[in-house]
Short mmCIF file of C-alpha atoms in Angstrom, two decimals:
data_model
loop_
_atom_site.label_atom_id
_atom_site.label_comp_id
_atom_site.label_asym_id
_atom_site.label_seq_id
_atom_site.Cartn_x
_atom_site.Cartn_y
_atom_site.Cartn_z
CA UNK A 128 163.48 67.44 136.12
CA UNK A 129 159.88 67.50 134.76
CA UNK A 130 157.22 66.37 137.01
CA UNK A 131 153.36 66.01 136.48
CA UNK A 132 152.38 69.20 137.66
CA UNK A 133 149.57 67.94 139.93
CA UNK A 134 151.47 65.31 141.12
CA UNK A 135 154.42 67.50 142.07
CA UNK A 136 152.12 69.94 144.10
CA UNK A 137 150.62 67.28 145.80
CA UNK A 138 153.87 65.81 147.40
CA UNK A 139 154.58 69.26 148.37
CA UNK A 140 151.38 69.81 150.43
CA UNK A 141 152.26 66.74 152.00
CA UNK A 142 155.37 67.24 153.10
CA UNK A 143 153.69 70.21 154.30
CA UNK A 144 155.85 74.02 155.62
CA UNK A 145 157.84 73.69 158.67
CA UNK A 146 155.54 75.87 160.94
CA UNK A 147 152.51 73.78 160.21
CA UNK A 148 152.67 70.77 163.18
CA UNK A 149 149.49 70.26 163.46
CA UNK A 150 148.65 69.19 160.21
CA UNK A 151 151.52 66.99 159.93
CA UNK A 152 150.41 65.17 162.96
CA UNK A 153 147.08 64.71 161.98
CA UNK A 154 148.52 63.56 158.22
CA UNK A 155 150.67 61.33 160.32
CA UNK A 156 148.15 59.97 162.71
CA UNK A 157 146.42 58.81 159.38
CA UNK A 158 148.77 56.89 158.04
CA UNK A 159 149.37 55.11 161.16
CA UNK A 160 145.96 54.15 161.33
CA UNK A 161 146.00 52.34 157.89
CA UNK A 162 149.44 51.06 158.75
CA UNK A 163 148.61 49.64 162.33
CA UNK A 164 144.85 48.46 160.78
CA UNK A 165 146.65 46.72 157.76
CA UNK A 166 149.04 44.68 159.97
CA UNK A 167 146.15 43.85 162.14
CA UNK A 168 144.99 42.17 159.48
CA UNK A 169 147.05 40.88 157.73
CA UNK A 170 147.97 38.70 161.36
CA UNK A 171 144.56 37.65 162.23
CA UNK A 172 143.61 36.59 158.44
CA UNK A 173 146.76 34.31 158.17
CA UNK A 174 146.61 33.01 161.65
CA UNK A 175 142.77 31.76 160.46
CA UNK A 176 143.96 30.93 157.31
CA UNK A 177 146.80 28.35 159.44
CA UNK A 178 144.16 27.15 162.12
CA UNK A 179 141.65 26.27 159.03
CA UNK A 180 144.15 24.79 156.94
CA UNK A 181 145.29 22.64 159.87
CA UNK A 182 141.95 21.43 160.52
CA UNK A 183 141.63 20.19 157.05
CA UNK A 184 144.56 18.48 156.88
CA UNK A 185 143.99 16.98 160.30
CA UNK A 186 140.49 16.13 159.85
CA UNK A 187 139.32 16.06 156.49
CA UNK A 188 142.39 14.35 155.95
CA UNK A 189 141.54 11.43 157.65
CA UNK A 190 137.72 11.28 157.11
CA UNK A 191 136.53 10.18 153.90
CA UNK A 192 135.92 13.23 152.24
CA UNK A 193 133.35 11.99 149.65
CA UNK A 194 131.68 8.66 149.20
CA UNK A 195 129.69 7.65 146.55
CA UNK A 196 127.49 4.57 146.90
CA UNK A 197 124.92 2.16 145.33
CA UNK A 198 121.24 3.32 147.72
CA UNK A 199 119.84 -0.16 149.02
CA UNK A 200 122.68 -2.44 146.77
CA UNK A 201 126.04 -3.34 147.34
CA UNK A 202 128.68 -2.49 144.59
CA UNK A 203 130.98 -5.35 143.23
CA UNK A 204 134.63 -4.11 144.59
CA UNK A 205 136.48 -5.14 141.46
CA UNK A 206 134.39 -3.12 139.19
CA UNK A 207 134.72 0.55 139.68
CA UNK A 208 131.57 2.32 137.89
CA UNK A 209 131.95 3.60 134.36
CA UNK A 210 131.09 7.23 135.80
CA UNK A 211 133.39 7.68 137.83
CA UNK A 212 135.60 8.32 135.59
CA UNK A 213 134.64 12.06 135.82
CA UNK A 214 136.46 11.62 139.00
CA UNK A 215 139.56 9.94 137.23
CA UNK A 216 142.05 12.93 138.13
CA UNK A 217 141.30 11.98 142.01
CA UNK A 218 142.34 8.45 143.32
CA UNK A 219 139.55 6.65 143.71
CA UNK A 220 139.53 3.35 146.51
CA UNK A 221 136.69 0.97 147.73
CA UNK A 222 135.60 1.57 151.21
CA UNK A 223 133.24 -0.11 153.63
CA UNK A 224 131.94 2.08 156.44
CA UNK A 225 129.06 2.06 159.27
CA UNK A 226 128.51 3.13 162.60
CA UNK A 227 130.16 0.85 165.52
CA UNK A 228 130.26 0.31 168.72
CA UNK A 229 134.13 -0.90 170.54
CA UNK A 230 133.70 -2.37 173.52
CA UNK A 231 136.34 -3.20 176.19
CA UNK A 232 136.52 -3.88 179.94
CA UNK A 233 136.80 -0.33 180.53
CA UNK A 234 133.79 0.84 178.73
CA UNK A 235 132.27 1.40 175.72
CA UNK A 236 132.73 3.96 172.50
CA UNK A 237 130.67 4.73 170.08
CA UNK A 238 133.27 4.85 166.45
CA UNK A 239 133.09 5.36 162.49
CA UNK A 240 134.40 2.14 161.17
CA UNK A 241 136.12 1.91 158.23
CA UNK A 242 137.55 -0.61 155.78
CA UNK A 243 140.20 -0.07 153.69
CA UNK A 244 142.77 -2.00 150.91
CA UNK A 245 146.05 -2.80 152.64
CA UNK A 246 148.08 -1.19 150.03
CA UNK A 247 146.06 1.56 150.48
CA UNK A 248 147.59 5.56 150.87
CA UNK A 249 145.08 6.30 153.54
CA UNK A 250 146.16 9.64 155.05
CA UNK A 251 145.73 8.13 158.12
CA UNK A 252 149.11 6.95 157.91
CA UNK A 253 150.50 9.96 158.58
CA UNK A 254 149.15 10.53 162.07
CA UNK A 255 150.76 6.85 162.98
CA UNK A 256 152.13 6.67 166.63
CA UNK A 257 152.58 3.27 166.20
CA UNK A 258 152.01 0.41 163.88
CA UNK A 259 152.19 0.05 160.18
CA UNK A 260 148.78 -0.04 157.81
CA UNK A 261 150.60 -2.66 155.60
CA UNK A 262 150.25 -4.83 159.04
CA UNK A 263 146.23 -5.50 158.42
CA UNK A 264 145.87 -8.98 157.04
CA UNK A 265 142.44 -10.14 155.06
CA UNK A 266 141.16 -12.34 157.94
CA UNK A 267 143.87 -11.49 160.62
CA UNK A 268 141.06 -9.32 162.36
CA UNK A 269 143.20 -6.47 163.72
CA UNK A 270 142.46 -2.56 163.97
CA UNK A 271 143.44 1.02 164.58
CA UNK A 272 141.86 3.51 166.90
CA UNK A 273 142.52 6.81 167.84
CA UNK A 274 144.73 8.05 170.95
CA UNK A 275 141.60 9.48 172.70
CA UNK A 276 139.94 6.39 172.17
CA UNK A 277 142.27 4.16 173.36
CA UNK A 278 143.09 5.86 176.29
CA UNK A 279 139.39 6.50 177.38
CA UNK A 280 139.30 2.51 177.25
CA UNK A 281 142.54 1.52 178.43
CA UNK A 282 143.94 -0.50 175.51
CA UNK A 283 147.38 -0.74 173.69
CA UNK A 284 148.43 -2.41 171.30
CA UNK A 285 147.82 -6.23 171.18
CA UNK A 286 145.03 -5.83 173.40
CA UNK A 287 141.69 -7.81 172.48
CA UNK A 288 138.75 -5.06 171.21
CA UNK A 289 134.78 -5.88 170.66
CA UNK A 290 133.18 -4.67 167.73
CA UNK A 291 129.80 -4.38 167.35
CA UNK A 292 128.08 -3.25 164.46
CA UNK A 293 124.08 -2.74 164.57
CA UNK A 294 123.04 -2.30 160.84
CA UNK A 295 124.27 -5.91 160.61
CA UNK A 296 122.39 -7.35 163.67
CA UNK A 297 120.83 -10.94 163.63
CA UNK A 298 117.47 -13.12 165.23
CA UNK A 299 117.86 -15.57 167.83
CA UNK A 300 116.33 -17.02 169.99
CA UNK A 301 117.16 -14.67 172.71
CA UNK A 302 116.35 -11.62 170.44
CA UNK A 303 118.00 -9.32 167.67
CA UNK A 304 121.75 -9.17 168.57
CA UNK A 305 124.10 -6.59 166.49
CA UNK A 306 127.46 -8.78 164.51
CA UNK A 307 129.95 -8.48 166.52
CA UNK A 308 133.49 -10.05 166.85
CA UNK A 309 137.16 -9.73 168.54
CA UNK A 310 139.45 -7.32 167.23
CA UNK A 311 143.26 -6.85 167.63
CA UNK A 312 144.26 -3.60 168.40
CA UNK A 313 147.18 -3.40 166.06
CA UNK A 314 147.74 0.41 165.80
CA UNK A 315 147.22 4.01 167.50
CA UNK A 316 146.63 6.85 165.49
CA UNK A 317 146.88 10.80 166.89
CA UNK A 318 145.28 13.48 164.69
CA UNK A 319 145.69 15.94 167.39
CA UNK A 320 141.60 16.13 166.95
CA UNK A 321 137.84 15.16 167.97
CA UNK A 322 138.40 12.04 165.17
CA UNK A 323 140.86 10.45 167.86
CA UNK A 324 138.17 9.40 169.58
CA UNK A 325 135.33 8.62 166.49
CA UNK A 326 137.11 6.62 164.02
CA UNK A 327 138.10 3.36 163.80
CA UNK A 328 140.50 1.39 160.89
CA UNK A 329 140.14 -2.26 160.21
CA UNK A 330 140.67 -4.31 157.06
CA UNK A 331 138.24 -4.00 153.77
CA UNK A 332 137.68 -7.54 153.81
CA UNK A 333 137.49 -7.61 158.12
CA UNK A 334 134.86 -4.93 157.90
CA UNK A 335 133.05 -6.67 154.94
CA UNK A 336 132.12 -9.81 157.19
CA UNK A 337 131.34 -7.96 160.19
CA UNK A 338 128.95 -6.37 158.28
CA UNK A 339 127.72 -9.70 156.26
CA UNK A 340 127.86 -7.98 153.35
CA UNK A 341 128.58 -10.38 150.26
CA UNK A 342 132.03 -11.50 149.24
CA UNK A 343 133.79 -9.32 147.17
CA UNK A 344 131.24 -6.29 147.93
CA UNK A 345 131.51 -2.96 149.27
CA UNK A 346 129.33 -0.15 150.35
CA UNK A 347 131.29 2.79 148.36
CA UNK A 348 134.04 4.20 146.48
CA UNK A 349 136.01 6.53 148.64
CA UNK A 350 137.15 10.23 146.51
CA UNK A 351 140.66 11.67 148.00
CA UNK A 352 140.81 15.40 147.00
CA UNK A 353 143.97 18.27 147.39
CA UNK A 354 141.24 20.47 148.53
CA UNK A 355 138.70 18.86 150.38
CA UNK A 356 136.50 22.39 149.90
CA UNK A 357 136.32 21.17 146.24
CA UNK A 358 133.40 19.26 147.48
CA UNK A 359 130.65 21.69 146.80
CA UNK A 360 131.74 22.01 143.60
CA UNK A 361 131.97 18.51 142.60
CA UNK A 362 128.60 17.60 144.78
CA UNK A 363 126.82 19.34 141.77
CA UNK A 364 127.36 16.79 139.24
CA UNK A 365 124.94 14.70 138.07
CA UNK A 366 124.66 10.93 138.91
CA UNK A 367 122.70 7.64 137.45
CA UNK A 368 119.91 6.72 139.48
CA UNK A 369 120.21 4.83 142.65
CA UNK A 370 123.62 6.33 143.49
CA UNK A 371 124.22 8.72 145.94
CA UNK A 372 127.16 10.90 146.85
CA UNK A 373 128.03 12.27 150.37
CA UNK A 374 130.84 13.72 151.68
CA UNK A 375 132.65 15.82 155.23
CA UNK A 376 130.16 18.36 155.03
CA UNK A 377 127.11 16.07 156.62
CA UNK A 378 129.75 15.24 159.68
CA UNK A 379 131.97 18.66 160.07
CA UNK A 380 130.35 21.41 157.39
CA UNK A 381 128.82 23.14 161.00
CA UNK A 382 132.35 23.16 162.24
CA UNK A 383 134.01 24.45 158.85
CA UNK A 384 131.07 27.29 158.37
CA UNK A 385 131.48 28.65 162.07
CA UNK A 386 136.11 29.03 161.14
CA UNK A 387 134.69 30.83 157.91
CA UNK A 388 132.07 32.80 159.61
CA UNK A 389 134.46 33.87 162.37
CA UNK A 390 137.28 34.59 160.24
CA UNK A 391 134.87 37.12 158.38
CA UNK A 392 134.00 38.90 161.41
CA UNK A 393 137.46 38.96 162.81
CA UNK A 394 138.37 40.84 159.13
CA UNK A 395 135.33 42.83 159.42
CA UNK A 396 136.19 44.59 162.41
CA UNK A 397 139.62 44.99 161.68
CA UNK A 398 138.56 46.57 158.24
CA UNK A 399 136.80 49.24 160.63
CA UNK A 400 139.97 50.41 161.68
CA UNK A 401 141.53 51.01 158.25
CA UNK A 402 137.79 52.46 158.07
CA UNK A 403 138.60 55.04 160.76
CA UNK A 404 141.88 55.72 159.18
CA UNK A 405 139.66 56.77 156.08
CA UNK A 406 138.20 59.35 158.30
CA UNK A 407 140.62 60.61 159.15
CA UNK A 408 142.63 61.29 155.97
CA UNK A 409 139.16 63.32 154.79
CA UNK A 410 139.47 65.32 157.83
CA UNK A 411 143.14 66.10 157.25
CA UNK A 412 142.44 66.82 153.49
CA UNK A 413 139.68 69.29 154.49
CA UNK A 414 142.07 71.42 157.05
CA UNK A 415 144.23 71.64 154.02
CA UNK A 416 141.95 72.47 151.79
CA UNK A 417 140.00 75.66 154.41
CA UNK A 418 143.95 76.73 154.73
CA UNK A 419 145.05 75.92 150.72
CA UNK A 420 141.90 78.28 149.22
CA UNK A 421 144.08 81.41 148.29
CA UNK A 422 146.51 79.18 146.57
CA UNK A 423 143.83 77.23 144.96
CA UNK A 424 142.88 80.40 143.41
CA UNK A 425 145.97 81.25 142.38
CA UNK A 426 146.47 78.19 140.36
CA UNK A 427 143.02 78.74 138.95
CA UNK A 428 143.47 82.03 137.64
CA UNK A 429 146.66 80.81 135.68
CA UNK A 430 144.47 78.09 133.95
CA UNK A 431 144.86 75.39 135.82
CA UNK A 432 141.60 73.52 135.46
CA UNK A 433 139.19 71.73 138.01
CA UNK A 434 140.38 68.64 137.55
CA UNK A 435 143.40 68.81 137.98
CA UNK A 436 143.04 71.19 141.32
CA UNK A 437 141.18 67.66 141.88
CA UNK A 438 144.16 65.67 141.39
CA UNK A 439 146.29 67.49 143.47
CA UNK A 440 144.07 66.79 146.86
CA UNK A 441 143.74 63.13 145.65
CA UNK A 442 147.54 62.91 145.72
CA UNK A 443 147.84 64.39 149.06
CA UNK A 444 145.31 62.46 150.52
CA UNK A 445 145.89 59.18 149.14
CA UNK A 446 149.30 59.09 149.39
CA UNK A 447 148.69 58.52 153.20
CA UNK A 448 146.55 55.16 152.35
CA UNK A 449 149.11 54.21 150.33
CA UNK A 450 151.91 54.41 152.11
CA UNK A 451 150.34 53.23 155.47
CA UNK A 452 148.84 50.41 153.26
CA UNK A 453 152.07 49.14 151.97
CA UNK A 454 153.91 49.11 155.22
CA UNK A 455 151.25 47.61 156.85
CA UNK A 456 151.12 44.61 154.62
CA UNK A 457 155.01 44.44 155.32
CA UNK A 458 154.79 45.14 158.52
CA UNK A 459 152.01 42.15 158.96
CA UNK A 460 153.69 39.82 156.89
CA UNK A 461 157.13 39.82 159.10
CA UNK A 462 154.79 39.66 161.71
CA UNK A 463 152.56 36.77 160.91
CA UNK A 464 156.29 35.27 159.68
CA UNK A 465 157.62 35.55 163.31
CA UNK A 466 154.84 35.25 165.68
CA UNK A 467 155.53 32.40 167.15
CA UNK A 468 159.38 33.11 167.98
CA UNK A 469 157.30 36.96 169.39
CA UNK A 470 155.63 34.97 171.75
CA UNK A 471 157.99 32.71 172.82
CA UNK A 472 159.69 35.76 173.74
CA UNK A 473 157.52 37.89 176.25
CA UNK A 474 156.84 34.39 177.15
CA UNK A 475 153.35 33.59 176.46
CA UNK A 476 152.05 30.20 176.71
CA UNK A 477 150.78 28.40 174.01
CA UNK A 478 148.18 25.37 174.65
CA UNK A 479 147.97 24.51 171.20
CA UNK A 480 149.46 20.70 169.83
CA UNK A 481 152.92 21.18 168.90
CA UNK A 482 152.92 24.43 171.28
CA UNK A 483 152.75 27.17 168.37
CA UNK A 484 150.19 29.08 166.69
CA UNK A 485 149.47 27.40 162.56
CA UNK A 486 150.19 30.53 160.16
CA UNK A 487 149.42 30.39 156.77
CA UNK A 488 150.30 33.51 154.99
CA UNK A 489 148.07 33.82 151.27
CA UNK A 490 149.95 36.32 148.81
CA UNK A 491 146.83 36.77 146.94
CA UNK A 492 145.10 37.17 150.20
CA UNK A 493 147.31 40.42 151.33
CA UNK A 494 147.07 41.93 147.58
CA UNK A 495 143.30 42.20 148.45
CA UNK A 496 143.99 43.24 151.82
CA UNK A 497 146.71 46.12 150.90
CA UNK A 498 144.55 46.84 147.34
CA UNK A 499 141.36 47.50 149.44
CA UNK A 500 143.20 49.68 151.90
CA UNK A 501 144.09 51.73 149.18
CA UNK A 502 140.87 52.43 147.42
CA UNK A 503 139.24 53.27 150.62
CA UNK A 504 141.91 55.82 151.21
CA UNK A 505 140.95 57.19 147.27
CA UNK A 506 137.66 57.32 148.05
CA UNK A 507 138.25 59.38 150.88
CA UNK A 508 140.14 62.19 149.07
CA UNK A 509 137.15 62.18 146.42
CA UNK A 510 135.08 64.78 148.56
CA UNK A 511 137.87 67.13 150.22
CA UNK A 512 139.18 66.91 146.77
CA UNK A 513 135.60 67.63 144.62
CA UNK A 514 135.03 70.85 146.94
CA UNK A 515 138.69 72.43 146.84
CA UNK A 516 138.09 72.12 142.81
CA UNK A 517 135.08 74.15 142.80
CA UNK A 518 136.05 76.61 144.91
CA UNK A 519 135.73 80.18 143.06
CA UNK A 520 138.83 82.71 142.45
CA UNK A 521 137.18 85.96 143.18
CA UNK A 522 135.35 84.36 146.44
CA UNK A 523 138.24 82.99 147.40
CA UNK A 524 140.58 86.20 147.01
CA UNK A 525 138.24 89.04 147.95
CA UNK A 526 139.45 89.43 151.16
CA UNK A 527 143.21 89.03 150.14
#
């Protein structure tokens, strides 16, 4: 069967003669470095990748993820602005929102308030422990809070809750006192998060006169996105003056940036061990190299040419990173697929909601991962392999 001559040589130096152990070994200890550096990986990155996207859908889910609004005016809520149509291709909802404080007998919390539509699809309603969105009434006065929230001050549902909002505070004659007014506490909500015990869900219309903002008024139009991260994208574009766009990143972009930047150190220092693994493949290449001289100069003085004395060693050497990177990425993947029923197994505890560890496994994520691997390993052979090409015939077999 015809075989690429440099290709078939190469297998055969890795396979390597019977009597030669040590160099197996150390060919073998290389691959399982790339292997065990690859799965390693591949683990960590889509263990991040689950813990991220669970924060997103549990909190950027739930908090308005951009707002754009009128500076200094209040927007008529029937009219949505001419450019937002940019936006058209996300669903687009009024929304009244300010800082407020709920007050009960047990204490006091500071909250996010926020107004919606009834008919509204506020994510919100999937994080429902009890109570139904399509229960808030124009007028009716009722609300949702958190699980944190309510627990922290001892209400359930029915239970009478203070409002208090200070941007719409009045004069009297015993000073400036914030609007303020009973609410119904018609709902809890759990996110399993810190916005348990921040936001709180009332009525557009309920919100509206808290606030004493005009009839028929609201403070914003509320953007829903697939990918909240689409934000800094869409932040860019322009807007008539007066209006003003803000979105998660001014509440939880410190949050979000500290995942990201500890995600990139955890692959950083896993890369080091695939980076070890490198190392180790170029000192492996260069034993076989010192003891493959005689036969290099063999080859060369039956016209086989530099390069592809070249290719050989680059075959040998990164068939190790290839190998060990392909397994690895298997190896990680049924990993990262199983890791929960693993530790359920030797019985480790998890303290995580739900009890299990969020993995989100990203195909084009572990390409990049097993592609990388790879080229380091080539780039490794380049050396070992540049100085068994130039070795000379006559140097080589003077002593022969």
């Amino acid at each position: 069967m015809f075989h690429p001559v440099s290709l078939f040589i190469g297998l055969r130096y890795l396979r390597g003669r019977s009597g030669d152990r040590f160099g197996r070994f150390v060919s073998f200890m290389s691959t399982a470095g790339i292997t065990i550096g690859v799965m390693s990986l591949v683990t960590v990155l889509s263990v991040m990748n689950g813990f991220e996207n669970q924060l997103k859908g549990r909190m950027l889910g739930v908090l308005p993820q951009a707002v754009v609004s009128q500076e200094g005016q209040r927007t008529p809520a029937d009219e949505v602005p001419s450019f937002l149509q940019q936006f058209s291709q996300h669903p687009i909802e009024p929304i009244v929102r300010s800082e407020a404080v709920v007050q009960t007998a047990a204490g006091l919390g500071v909250a996010m308030m926020i107004g919606v539509e009834q008919d509204s699809h506020n994510p919100i309603s999937d994080h429902l422990m009890s109570g139904q969105l399509s229960q808030l009434q124009s007028g009716e006065y009722q609300l949702f809070l958190g699980h944190a929230m309510a627990r922290s001050l001892n209400v359930s549902v029915g239970d009478k809750v203070r409002l208090m909002v200070t941007s719409a505070s009045q004069f009297t004659p015993l000073g400036r006192i914030p609007s303020q007014r009973n609410f119904t506490l018609a709902g809890i909500f759990n996110t399993g998060s810190d916005i348990d015990a921040q936001l709180v869900i009332t009525h557009i219309d309920d919100a509206a006169r808290l606030m004493r903002l005009p009839k028929h008024t609201v403070s914003g139009w509320r953007l829903y996105f697939d990918d909240p991260f689409v934000v800094s994208n869409l932040s860019q574009q322009s807007l008539p003056e007066g209006w003003h766009w803000s979105d998660w990143r001014e509440q939880r972009g410190e949050l979000f940036q500290a995942v990201k930047m500890e995600k990139n150190m955890m692959g950083l220092m896993l890369g080091l061990i695939v980076g070890v693994a490198a190392f180790n493949i170029i000192s492996a290449l260069i034993m076989v190299v010192m003891e493959k001289q005689s036969e290099v100069a063999i080859l060369k003085t039956q016209g086989m040419t530099s390069t592809r004395i070249m290719a050989i060693f680059m075959v040998q050497g990164a068939s190790s990173g290839i190998v060990g990177a392909l397994v690895g990425g298997g190896l990680g993947v049924l990993l990262s697929s199983h890791l929960n029923t693993l530790l359920q197994v030797i019985g480790v505890e998890l303290v995580t909601l739900g009890g299990s560890l969020p993995v989100l496994i990203q195909p084009v994520q572990i390409a990049s991962v097993i592609g990388l691997a790879i080229l380091l390993s080539l780039l490794a052979t380049l050396y070992p392999s540049y100085r068994a090409s130039s070795e000379k015939p006559a140097e080589a077999l003077r002593y022969e």
